PDB file of C-alpha atoms in Angstrom:
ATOM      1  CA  UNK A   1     124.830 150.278 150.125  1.00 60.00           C
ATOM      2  CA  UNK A   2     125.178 150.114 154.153  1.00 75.00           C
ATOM      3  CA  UNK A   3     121.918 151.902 155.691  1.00 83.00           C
ATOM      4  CA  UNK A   4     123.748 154.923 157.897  1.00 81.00           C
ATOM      5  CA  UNK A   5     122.364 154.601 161.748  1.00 87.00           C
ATOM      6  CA  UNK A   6     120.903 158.498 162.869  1.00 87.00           C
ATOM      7  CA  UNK A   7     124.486 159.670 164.657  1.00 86.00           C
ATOM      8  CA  UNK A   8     126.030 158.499 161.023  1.00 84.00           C
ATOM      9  CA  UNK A   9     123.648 160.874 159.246  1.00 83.00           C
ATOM     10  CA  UNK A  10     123.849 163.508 162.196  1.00 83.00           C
ATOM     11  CA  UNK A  11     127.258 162.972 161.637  1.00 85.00           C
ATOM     12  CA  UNK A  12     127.310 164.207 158.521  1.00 85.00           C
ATOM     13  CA  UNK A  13     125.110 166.963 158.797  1.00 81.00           C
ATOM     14  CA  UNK A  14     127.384 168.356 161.570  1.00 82.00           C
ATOM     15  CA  UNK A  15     130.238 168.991 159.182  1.00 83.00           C
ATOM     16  CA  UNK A  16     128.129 170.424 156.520  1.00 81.00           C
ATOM     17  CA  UNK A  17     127.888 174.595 156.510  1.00 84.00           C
ATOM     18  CA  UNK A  18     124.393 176.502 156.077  1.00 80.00           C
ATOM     19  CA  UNK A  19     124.339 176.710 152.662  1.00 83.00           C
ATOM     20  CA  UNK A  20     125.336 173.199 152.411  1.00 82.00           C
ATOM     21  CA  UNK A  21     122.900 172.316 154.647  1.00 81.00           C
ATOM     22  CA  UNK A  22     120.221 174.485 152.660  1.00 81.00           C
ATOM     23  CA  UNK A  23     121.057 172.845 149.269  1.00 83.00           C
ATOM     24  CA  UNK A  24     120.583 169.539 150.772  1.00 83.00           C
ATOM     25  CA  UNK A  25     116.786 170.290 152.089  1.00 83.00           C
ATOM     26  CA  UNK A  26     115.875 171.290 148.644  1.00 84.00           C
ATOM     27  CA  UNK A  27     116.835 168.391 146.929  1.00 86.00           C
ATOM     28  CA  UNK A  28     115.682 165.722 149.494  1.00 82.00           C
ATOM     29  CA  UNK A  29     111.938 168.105 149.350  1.00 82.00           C
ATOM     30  CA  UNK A  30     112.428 167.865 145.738  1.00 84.00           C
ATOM     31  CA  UNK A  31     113.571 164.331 145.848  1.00 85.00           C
ATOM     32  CA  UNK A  32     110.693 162.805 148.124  1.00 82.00           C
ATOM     33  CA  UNK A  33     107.745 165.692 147.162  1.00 82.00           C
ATOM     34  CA  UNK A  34     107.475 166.790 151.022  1.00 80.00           C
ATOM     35  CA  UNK A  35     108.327 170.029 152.938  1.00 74.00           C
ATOM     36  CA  UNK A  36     110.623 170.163 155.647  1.00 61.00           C
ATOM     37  CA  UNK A  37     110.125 173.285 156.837  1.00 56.00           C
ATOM     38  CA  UNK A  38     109.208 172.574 160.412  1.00 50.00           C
ATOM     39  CA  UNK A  39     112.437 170.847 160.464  1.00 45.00           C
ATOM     40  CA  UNK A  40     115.267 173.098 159.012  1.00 45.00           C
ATOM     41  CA  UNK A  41     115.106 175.386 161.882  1.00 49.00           C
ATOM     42  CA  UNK A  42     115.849 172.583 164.315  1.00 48.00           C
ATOM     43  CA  UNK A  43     118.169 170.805 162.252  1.00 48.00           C
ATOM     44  CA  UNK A  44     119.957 174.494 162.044  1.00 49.00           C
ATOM     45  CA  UNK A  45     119.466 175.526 165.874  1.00 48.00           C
ATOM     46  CA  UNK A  46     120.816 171.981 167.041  1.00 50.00           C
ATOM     47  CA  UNK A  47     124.167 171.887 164.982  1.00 50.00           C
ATOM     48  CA  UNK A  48     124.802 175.513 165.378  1.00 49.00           C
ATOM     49  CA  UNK A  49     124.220 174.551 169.155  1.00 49.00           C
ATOM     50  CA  UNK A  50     126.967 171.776 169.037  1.00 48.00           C
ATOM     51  CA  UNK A  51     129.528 173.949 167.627  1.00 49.00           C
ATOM     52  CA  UNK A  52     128.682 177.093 170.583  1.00 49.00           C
ATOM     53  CA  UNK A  53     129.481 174.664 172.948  1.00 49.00           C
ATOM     54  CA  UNK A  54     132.949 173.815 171.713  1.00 50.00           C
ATOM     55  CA  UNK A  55     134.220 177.717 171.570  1.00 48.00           C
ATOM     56  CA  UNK A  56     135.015 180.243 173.752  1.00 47.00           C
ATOM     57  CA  UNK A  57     132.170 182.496 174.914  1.00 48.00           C
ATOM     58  CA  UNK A  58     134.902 185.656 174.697  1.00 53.00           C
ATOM     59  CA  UNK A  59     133.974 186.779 171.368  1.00 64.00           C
ATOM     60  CA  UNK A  60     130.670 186.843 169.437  1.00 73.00           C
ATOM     61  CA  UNK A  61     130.582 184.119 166.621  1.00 76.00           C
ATOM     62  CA  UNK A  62     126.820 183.464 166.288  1.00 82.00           C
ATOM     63  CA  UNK A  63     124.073 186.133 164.728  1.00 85.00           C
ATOM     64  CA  UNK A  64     120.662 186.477 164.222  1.00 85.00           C
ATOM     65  CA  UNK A  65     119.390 188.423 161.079  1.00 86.00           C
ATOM     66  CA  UNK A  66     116.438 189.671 161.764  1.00 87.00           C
ATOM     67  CA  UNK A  67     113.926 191.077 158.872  1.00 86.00           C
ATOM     68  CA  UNK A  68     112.667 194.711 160.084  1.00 86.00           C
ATOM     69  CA  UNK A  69     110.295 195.662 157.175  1.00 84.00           C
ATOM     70  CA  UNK A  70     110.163 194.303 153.768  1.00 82.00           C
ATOM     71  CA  UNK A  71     109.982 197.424 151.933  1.00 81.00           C
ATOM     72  CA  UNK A  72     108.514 198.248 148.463  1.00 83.00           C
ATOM     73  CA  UNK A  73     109.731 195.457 146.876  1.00 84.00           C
ATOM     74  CA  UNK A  74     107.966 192.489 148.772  1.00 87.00           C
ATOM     75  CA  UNK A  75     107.776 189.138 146.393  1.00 88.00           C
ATOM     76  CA  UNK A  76     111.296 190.396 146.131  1.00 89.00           C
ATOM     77  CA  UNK A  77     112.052 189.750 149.709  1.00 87.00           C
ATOM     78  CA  UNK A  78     110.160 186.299 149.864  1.00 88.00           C
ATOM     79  CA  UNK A  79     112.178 185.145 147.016  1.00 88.00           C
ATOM     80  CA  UNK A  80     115.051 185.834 149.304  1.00 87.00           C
ATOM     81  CA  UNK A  81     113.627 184.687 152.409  1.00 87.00           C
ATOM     82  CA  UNK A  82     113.003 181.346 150.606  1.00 88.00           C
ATOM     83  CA  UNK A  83     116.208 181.216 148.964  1.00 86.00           C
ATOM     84  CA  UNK A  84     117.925 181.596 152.299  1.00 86.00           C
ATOM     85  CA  UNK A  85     115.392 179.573 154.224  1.00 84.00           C
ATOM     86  CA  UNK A  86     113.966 176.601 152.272  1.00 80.00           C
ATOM     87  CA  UNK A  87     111.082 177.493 153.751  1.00 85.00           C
ATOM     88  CA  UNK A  88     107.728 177.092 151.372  1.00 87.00           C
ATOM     89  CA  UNK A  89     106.043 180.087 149.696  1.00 88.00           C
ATOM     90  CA  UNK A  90     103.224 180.711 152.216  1.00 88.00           C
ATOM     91  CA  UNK A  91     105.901 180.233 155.333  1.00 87.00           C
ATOM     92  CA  UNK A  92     107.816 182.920 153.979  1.00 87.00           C
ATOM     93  CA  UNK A  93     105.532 185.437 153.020  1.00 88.00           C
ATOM     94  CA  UNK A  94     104.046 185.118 156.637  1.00 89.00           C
ATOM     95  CA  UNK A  95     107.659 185.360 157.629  1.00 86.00           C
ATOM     96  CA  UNK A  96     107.761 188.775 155.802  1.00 87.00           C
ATOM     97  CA  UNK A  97     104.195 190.257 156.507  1.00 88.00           C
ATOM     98  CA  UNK A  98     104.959 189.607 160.237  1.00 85.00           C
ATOM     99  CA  UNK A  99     108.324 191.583 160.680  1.00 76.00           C
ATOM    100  CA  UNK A 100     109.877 191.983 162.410  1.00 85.00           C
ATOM    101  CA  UNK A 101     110.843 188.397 162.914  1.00 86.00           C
ATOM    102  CA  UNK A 102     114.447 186.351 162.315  1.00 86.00           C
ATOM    103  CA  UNK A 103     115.213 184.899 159.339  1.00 86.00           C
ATOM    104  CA  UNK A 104     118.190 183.653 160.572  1.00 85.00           C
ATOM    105  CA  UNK A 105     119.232 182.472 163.544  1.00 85.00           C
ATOM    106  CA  UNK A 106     122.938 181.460 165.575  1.00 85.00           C
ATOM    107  CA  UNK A 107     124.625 182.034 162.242  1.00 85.00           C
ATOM    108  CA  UNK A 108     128.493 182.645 161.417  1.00 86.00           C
ATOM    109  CA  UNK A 109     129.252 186.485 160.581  1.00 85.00           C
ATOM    110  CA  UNK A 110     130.143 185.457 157.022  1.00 85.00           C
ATOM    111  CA  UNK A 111     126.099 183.791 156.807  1.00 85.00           C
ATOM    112  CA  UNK A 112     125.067 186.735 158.700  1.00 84.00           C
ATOM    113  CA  UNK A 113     126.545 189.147 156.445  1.00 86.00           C
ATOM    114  CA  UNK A 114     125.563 187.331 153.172  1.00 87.00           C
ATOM    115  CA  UNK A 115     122.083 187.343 154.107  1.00 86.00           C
ATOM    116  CA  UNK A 116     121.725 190.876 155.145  1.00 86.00           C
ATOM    117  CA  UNK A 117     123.140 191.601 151.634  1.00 87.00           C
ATOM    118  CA  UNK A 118     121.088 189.502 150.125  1.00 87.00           C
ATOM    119  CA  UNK A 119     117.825 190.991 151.665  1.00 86.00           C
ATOM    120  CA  UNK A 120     118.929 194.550 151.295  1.00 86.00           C
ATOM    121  CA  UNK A 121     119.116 193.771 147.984  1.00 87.00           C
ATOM    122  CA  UNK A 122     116.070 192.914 147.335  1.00 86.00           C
ATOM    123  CA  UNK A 123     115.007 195.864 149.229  1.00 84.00           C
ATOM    124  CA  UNK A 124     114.511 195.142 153.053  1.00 85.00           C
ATOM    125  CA  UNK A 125     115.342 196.504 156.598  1.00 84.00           C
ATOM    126  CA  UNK A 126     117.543 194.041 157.511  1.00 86.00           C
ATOM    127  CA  UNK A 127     119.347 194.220 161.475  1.00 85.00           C
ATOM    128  CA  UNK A 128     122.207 191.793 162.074  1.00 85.00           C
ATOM    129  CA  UNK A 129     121.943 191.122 166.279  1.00 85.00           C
TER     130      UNK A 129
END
């Protein structure tokens, strides 16, 4: 098998939508027994970047979901802040004992909308900026 050059893999990556994306960072942390959650937000903040540029400013397409309080049902909410982040256990329960802080951030309104659902759910504040 040809070794893929960085812009091959970037490439790739580009194409591939936040869940995608997501899935992929769990298996290769899996794979390889590391964490890579200093690097999902940039890998997610630099291809969400790429695609800003190519649109019109006109209407809104990027959103920021922003935890507000994780309510009574707190492992809840980690569960789903780690299921939406791929970020490890203690990342995301600092995530949630800070709030309010983003969980995520420059996604579509469909992401957006899924992950407010998703959080409310499990029984957070959840505001969609």
């Amino acid at each position: 098998m040809a070794k893929l050059s960085q812009e091959d893999l970037l490439a790739q990556f580009e194409e591939m939508t936040l869940i995608e994306l997501s899935e992929f960072v769990k298996a290769f942390e899996e794979k390889f027994d590391v964490t890579a959650a200093a690097a999902a937000p940039v890998v997610v903040a630099g291809g969400a970047g790429a695609a800003a540029g190519a649109e019109a400013p006109e209407e809104k397409d990027e959103f920021d979901v922003i935890l507000s309080g994780a309510g009574d049902k707190k492992i809840q909410v980690i569960k789903v802040v780690r299921e939406l982040t791929s970020l490890g256990l203690k990342e995301a329960k600092d995530l949630v004992d800070g709030a309010p802080k983003p969980v995520l951030e420059k996604v579509n309104k469909e992401a957006a909308d899924k992950a407010k659902e998703a959080l409310e759910g499990a029984g957070a504040s959840v505001e969609v900026k």
